[in-house]
CSV table of C-alpha atoms in Angstrom, one decimal:
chain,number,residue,atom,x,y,z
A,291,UNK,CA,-21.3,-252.8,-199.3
A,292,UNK,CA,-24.5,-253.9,-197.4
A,293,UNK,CA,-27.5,-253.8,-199.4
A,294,UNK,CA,-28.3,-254.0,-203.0
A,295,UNK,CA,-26.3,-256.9,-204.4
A,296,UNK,CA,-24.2,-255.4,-201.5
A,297,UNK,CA,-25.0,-252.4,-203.6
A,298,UNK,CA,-21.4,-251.7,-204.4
A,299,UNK,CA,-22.1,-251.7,-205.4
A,300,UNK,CA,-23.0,-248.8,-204.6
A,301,UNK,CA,-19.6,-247.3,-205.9
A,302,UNK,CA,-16.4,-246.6,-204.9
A,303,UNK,CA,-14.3,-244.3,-203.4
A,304,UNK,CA,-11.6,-242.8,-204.8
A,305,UNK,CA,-9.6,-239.9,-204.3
A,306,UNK,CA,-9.2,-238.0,-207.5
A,307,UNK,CA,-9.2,-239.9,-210.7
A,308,UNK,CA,-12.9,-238.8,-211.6
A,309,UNK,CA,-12.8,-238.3,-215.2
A,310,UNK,CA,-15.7,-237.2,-217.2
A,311,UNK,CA,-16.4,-239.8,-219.6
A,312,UNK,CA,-19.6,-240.7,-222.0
A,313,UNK,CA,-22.0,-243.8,-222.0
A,314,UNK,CA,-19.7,-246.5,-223.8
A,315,UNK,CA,-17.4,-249.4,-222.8
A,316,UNK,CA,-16.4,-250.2,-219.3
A,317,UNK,CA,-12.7,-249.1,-218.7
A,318,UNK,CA,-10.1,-250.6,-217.1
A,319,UNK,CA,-6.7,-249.0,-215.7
A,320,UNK,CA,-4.0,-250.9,-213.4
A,321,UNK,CA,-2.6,-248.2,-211.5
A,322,UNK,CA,-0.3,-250.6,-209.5
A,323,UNK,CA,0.7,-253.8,-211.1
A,324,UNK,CA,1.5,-257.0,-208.8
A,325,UNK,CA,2.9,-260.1,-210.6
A,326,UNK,CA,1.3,-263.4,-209.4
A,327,UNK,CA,0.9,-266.7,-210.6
A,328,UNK,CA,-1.9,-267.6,-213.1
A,329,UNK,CA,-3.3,-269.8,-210.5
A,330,UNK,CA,-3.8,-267.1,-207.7
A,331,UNK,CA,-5.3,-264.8,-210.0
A,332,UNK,CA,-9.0,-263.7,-209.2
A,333,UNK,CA,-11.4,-266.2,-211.2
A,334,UNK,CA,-15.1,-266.6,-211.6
A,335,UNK,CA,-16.1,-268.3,-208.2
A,336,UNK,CA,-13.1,-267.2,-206.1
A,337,UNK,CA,-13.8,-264.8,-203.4
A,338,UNK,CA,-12.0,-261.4,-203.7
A,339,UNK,CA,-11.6,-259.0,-200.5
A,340,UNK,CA,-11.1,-254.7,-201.5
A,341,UNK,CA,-11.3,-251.7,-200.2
A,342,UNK,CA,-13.0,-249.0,-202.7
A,343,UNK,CA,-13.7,-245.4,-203.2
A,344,UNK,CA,-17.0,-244.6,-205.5
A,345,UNK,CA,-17.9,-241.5,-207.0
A,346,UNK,CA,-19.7,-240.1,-209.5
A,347,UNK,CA,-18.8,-238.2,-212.9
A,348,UNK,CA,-18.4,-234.6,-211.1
A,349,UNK,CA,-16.8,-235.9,-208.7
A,350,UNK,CA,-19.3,-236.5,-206.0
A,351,UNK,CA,-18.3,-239.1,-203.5
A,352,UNK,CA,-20.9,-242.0,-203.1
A,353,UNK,CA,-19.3,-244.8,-201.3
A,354,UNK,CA,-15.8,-245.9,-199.8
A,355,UNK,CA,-15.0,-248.7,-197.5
A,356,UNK,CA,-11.9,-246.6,-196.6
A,357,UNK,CA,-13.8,-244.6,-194.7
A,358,UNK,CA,-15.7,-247.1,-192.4
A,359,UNK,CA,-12.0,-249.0,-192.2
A,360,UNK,CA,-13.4,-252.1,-193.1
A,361,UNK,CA,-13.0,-253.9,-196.5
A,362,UNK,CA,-15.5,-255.1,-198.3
A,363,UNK,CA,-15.9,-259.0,-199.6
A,364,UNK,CA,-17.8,-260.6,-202.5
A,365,UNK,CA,-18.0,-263.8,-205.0
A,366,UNK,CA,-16.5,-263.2,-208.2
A,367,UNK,CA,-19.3,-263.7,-211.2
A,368,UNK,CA,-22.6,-264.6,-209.8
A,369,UNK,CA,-24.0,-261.6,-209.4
A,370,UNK,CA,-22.7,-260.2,-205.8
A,371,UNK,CA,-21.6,-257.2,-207.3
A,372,UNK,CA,-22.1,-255.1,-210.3
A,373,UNK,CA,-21.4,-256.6,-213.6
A,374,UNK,CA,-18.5,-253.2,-214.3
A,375,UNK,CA,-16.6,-254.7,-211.3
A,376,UNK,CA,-17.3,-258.6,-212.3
A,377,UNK,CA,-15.6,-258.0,-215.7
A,378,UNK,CA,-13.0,-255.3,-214.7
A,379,UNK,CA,-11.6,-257.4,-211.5
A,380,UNK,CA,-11.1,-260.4,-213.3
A,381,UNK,CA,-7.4,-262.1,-213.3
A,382,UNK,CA,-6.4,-259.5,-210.5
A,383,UNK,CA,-3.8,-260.3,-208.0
A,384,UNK,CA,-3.4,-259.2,-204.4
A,385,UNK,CA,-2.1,-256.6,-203.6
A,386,UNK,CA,-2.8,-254.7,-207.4
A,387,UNK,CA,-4.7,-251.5,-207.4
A,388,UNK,CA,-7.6,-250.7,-210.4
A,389,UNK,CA,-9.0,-247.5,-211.5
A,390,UNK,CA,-12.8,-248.4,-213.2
A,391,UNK,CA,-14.8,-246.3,-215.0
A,392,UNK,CA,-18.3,-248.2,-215.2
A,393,UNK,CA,-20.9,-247.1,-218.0
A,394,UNK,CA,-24.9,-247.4,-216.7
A,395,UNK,CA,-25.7,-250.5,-218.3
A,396,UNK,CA,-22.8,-252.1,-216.3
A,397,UNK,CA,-24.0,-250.2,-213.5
A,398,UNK,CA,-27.3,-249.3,-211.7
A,399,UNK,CA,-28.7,-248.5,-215.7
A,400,UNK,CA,-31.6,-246.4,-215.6
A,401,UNK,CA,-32.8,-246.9,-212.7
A,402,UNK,CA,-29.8,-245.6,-210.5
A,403,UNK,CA,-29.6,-246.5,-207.1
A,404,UNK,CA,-32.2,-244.3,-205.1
A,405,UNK,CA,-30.8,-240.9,-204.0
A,406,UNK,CA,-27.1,-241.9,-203.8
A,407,UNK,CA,-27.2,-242.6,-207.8
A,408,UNK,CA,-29.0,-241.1,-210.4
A,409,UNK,CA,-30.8,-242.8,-213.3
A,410,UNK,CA,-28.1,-243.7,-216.0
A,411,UNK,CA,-25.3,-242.6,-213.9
A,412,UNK,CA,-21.3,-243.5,-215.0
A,413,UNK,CA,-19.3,-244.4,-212.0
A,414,UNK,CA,-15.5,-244.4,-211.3
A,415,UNK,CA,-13.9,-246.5,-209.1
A,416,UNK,CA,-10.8,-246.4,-207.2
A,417,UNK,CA,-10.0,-250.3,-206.1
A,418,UNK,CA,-6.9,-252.2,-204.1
A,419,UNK,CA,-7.2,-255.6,-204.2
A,420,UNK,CA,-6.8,-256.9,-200.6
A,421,UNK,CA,-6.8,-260.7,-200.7
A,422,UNK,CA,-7.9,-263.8,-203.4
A,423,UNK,CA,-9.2,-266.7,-201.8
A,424,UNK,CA,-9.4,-269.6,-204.8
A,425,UNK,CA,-12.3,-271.4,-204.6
A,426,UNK,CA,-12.1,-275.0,-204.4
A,427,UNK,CA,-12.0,-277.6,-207.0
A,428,UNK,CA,-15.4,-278.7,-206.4
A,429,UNK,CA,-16.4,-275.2,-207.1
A,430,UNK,CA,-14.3,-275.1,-209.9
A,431,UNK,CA,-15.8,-278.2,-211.6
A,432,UNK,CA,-19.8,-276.6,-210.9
A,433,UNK,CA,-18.2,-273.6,-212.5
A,434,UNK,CA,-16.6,-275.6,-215.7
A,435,UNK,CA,-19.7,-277.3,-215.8
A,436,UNK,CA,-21.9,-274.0,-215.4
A,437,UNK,CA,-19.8,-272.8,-218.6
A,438,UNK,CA,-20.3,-275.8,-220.2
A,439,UNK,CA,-23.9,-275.4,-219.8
A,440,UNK,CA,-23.9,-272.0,-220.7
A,441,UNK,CA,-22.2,-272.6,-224.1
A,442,UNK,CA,-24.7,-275.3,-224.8
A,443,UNK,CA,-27.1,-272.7,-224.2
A,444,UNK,CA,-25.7,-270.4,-226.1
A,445,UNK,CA,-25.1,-272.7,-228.9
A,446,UNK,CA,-29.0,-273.5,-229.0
A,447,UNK,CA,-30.0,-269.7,-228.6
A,448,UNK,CA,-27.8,-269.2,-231.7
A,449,UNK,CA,-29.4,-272.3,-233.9
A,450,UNK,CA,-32.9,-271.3,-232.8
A,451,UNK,CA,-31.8,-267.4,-233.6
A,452,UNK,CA,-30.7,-268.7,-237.1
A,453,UNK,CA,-33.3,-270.5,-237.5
A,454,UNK,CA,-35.9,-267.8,-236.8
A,455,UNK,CA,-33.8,-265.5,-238.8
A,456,UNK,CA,-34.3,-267.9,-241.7
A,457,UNK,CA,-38.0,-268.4,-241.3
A,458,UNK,CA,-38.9,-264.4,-240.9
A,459,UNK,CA,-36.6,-264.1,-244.1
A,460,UNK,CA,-39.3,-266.2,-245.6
A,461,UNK,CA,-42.2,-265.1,-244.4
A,462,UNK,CA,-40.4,-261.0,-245.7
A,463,UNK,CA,-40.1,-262.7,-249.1
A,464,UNK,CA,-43.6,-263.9,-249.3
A,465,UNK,CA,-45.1,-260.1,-247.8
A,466,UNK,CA,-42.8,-258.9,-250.2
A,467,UNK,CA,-44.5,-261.3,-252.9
A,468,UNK,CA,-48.1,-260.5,-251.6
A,469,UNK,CA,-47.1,-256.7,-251.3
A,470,UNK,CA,-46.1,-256.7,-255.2
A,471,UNK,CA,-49.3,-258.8,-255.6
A,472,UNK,CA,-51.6,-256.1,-253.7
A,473,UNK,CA,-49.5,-252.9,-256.0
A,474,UNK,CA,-50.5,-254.3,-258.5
A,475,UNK,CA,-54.2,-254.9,-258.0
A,476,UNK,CA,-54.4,-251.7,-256.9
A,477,UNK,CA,-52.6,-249.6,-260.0
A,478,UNK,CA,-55.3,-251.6,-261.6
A,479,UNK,CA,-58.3,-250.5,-259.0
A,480,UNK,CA,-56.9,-247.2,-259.4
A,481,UNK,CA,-57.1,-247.3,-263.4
A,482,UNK,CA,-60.8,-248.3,-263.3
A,483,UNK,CA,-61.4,-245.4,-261.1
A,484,UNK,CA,-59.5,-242.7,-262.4
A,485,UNK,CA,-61.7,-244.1,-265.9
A,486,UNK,CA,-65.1,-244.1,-264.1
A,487,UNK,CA,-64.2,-241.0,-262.4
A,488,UNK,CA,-63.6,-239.2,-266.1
A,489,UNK,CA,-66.8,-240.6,-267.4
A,490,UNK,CA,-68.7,-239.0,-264.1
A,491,UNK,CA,-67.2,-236.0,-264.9
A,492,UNK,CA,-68.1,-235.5,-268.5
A,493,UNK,CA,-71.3,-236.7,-267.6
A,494,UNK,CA,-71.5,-234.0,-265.0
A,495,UNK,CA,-70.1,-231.4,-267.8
A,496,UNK,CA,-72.4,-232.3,-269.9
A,497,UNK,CA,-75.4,-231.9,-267.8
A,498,UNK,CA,-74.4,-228.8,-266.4
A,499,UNK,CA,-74.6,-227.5,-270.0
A,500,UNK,CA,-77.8,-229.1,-270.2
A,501,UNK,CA,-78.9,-227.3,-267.0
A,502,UNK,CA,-77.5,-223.8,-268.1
A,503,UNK,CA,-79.3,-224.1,-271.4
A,504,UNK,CA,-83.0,-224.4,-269.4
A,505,UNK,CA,-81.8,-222.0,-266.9
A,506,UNK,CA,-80.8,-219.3,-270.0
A,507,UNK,CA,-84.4,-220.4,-271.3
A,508,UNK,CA,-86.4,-220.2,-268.2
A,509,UNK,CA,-84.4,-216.8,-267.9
A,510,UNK,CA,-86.2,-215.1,-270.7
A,511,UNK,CA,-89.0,-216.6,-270.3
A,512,UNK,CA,-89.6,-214.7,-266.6
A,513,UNK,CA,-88.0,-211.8,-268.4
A,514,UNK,CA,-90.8,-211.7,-271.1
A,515,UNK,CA,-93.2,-212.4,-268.1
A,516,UNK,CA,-92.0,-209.5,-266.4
A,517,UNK,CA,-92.1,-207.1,-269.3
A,518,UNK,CA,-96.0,-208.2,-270.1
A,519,UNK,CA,-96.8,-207.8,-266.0
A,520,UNK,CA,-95.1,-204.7,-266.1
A,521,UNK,CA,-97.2,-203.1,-269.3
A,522,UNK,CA,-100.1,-204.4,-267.6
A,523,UNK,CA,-99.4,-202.5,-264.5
A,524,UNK,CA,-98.4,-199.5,-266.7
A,525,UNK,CA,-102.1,-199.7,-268.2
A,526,UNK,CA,-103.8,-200.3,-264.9
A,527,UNK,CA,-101.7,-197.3,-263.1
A,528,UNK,CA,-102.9,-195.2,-266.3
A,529,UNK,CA,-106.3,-196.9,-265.7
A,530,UNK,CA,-106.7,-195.5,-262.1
A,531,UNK,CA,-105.3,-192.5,-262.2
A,532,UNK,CA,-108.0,-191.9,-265.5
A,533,UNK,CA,-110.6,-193.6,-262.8
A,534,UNK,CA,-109.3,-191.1,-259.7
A,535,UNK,CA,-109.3,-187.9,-261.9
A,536,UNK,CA,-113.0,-188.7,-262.5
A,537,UNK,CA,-113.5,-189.5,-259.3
A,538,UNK,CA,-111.8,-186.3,-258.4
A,539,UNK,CA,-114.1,-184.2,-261.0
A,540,UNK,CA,-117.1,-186.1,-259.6
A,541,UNK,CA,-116.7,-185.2,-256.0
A,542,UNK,CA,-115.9,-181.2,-257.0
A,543,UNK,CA,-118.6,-181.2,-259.0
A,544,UNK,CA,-120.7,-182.7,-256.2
A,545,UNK,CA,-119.0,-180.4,-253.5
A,546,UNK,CA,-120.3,-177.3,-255.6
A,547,UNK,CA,-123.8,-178.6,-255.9
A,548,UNK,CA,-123.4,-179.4,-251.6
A,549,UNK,CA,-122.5,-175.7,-251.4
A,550,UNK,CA,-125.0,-174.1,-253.3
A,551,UNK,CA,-127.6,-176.1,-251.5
A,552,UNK,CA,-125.4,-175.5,-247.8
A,553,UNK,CA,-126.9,-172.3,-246.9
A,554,UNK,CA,-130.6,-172.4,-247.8
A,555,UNK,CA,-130.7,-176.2,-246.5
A,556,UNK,CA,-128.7,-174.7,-242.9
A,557,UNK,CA,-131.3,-172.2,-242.7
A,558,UNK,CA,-134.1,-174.2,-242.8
A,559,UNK,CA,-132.9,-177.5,-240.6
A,560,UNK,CA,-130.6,-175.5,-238.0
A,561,UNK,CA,-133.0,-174.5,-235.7
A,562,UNK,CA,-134.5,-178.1,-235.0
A,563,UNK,CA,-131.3,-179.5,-235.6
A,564,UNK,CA,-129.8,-178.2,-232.9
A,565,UNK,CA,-132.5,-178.1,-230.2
A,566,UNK,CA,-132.0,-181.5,-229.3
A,567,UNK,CA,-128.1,-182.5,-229.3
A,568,UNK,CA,-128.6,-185.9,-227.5
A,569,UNK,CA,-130.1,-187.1,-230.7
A,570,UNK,CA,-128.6,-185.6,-233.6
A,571,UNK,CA,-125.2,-184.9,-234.9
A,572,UNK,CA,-124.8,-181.0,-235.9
A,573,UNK,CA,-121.3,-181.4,-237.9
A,574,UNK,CA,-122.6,-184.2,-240.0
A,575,UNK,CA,-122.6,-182.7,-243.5
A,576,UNK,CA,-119.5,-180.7,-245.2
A,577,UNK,CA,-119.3,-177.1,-244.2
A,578,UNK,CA,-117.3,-174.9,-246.7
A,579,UNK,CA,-118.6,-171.9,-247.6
A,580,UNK,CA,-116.8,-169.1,-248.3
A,581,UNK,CA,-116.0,-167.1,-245.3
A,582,UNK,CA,-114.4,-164.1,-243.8
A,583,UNK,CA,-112.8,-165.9,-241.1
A,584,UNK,CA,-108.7,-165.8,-240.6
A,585,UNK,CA,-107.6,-168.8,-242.5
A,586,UNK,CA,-106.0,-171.4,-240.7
A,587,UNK,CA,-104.0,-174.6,-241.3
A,588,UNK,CA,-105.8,-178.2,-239.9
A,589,UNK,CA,-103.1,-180.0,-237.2
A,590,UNK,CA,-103.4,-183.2,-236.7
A,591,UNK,CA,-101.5,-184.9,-233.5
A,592,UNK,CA,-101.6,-189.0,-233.0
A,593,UNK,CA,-101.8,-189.5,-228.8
A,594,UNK,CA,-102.1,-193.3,-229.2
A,595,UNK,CA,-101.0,-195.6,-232.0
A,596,UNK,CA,-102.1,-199.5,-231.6
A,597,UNK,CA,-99.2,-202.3,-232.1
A,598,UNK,CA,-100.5,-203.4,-235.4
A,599,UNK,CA,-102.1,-201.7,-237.8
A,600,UNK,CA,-103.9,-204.0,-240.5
A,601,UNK,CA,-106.0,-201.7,-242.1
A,602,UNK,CA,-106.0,-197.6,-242.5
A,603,UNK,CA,-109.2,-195.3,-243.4
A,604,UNK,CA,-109.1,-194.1,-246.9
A,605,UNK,CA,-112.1,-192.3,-248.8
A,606,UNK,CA,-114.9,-194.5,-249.2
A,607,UNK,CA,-114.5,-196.0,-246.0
A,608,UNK,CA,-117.2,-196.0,-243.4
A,609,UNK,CA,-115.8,-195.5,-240.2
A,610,UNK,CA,-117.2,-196.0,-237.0
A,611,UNK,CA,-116.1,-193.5,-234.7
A,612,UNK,CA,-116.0,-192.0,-230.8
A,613,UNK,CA,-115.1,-188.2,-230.8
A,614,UNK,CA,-115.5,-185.4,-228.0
A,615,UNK,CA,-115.4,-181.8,-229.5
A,616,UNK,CA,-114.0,-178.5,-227.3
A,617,UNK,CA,-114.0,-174.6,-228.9
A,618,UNK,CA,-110.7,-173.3,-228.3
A,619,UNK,CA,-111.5,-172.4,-224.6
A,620,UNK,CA,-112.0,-175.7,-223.9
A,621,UNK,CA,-115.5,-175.5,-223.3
A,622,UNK,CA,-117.1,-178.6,-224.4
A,623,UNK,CA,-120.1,-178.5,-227.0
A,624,UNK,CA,-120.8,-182.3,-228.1
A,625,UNK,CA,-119.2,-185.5,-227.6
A,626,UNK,CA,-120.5,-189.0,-228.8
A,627,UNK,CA,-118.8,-190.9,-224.8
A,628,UNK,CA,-121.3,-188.8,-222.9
A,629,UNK,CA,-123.6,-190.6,-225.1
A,630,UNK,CA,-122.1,-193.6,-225.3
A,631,UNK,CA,-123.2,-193.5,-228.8
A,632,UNK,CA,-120.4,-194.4,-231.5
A,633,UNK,CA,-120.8,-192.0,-234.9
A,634,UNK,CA,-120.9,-193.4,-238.2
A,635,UNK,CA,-120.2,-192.0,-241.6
A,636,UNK,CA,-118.4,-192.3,-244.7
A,637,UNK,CA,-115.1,-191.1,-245.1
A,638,UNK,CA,-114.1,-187.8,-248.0
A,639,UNK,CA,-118.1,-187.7,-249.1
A,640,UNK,CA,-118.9,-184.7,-247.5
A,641,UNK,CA,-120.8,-186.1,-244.4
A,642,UNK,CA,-118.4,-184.6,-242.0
A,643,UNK,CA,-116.7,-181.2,-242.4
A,644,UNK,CA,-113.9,-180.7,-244.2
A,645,UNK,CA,-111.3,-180.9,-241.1
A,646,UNK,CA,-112.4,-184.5,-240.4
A,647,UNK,CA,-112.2,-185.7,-244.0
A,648,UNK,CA,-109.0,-184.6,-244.2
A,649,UNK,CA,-107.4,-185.0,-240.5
A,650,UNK,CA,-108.8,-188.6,-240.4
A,651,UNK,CA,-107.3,-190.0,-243.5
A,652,UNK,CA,-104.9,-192.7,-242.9
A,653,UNK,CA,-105.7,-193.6,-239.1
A,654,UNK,CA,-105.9,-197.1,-237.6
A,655,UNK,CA,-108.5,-198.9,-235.5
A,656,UNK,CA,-107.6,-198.6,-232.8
A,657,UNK,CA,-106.2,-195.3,-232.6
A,658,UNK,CA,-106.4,-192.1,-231.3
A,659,UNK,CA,-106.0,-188.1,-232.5
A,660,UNK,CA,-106.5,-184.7,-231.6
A,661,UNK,CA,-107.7,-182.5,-234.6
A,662,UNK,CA,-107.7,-179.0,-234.2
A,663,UNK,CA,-109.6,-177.4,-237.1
A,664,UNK,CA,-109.7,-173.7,-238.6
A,665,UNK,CA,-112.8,-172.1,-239.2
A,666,UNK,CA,-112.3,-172.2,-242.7
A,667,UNK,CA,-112.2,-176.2,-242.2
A,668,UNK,CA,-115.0,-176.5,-239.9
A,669,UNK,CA,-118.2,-173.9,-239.8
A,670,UNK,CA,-116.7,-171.1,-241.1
A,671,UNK,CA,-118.6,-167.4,-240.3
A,672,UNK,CA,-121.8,-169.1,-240.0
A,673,UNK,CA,-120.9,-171.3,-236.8
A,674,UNK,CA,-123.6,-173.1,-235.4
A,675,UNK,CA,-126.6,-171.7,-233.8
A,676,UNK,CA,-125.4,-170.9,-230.1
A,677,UNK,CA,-123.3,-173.8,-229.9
A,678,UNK,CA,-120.7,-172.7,-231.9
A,679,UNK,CA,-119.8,-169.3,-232.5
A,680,UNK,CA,-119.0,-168.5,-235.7
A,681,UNK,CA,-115.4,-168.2,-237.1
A,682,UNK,CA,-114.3,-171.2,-233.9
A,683,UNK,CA,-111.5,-173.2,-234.2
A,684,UNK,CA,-112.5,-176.5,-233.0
A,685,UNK,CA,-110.4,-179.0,-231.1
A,686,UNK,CA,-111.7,-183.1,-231.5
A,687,UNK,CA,-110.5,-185.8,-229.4
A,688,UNK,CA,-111.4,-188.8,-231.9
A,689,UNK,CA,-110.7,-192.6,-232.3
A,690,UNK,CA,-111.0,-194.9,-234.7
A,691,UNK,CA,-113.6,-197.9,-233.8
A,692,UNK,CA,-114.2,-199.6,-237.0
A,693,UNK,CA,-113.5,-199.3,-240.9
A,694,UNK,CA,-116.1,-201.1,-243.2
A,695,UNK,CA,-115.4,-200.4,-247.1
């Protein structure tokens, strides 16, 4: 029992009483009763000599003084030991044997006793009481007086326990008081709430019928807008289409008069027309006459398309244009790059021939086409001097430069 209030304290050997018992009050068996006088048994003070065998609840030996053949000695009731073995050893006699089962707050608690005890550990003890050495009378008054004190201390904990026990049953009876106080302030908090929050609510109620009645106005009111904007577009789209068959009728008629005037007006400008290319444009005006050429159908291809495009040629435009112009067999017979010389016209007047009027609708500045145009669309039987034979299908590399309305 070295160490740890001589850690019996540790525990004690035993041989097999190791019963399995729960946390609760320390027990006490006398397996070998020795009668003795009440003056030689073990007090508070007196100094008590054992030998001991420890063990745990499964049976797990801890500690026994048995085995290293020497007893073990200790001071009844100031704290040598463990407080199991200062309470269960009390009044024993030499020679008596005790079997101890020691709960964990009697014990080593939670802590346990490093690795030989665990943390809230029971113990059982197997103990024979060697010798009692009384202590003497001096030791005996200290200890009379010691309990003397200790009841006087006792006595005061237990008045100033009363009398704090009195005052904190005062101070529960004036929360209480103040609790029943603040319950009731509250209900009352509450009411005027609960009323306000009503009031706010028919308010809201009532202004969301408010609302609904403008929104139900302002509804017809964009409905009736809507009806007058859409007769209005119904009379404009009936306008313009009135506007474009005229239009329409106009240009026919105009086309007709262009074609009765084509072939006399050919005649007489082709010759000088022609003899200097670098200056003039031959395909300028609208070749249609009737013609005995295989009719043919205009296909258009786009080769470059910009990002954007923020504005398309429609008729009535004037466009600004750079075109290179090819018969079929690729031979090339005009083209406004070698001139560096950009062609402008306007767009479904008759100016150009019929292929460009209708295979440059729609297209973007900025982008590019190939056209190739029947006869039929182009110069028809007639062709152009010895330029263009007649009844050519002509292929145009164009692109857009520039659309001005």
């Amino acid at each position: 029992m070295v160490g740890v209030k001589t850690v019996i304290l540790c525990c004690v050997l035993g041989t097999s009483l190791c019963k399995s018992v729960g946390k609760g009050a320390l027990q006490v068996e006398v397996t070998k009763e020795v009668k003795c006088k009440e003056n030689q048994k073990a007090q508070e003070g007196d100094k008590v000599t054992v030998h001991y065998g420890g063990f745990l609840q499964d049976g797990k030996k801890f500690d026994s003084s048995f085995d290293r053949a020497q007893p073990f000695t200790f001071t009844m009731g100031v704290g040598q030991v463990i407080p199991g073995w200062d309470q269960g050893l009390l009044g024993v006699c030499s020679g008596e044997e005790r079997h101890l089962v020691v709960p964990a707050p009697l014990a080593y608690g939670d802590r346990g006793a490093g690795d030989v005890i665990p943390p809230g550990a029971t113990l059982l003890f197997d103990i024979v009481i060697v010798d009692v050495e009384r202590a003497n009378n001096k030791q005996e008054e200290e200890l009379k007086r010691n309990q003397q004190e200790e009841a006087k201390r006792k006595r005061k904990e237990e008045e100033e326990r009363k009398r704090i026990e009195e005052k904190e049953r005062e101070e529960e009876k004036e929360r209480r008081r103040q609790a029943q106080l603040a319950k009731a302030e509250e209900e009352e908090r509450q009411q005027k709430e609960e009323e306000e929050r009503r009031r706010a609510e028919e308010e809201e109620t009532r202004q969301k019928q408010e609302k609904r009645k403008q929104e139900q106005q302002r509804r017809k009111e964009q409905q009736k807008r809507r009806e007058e904007q859409e007769r209005k577009k119904i009379e404009e789209e009936i306008k313009r289409k009135e506007e474009l068959v005229k239009k329409e009728e106009a240009k026919l008629k105009r086309q007709e008069q262009q074609k009765e005037q084509e072939s006399q007006r050919r005649k007489e400008e082709e010759e000088e027309e022609y003899n200097n290319p670098e200056d003039e444009y031959y395909y300028y005006d609208d070749y249609a006459p009737e013609s005995s050429c295989e009719p043919g159908e205009l296909k258009m291809q786009v080769t470059h398309s910009p990002s954007r495009c923020g504005k398309i040629a429609r008729e009535g435009d004037q466009l600004t244009m750079h075109y290179t112009g090819k018969l079929s067999n690729g031979r090339k017979f005009d083209s406004s790059v070698d001139r560096n010389k950009p062609f402008q016209f306007t767009l479904g007047v008759g100016q150009v021939i019929a292929g460009w009027d209708e295979g440059l609708s729609g297209m973007c500045v900025g982008e590019k086409r190939t056209l190739v145009i029947p006869p039929d669309l182009a110069y028809g039987e007639q062709g152009v001097g010895a330029v263009i034979p007649p009844c050519s299908v002509l292929v145009f590399d164009v692109e857009l430069l520039e659309i001005a309305n």
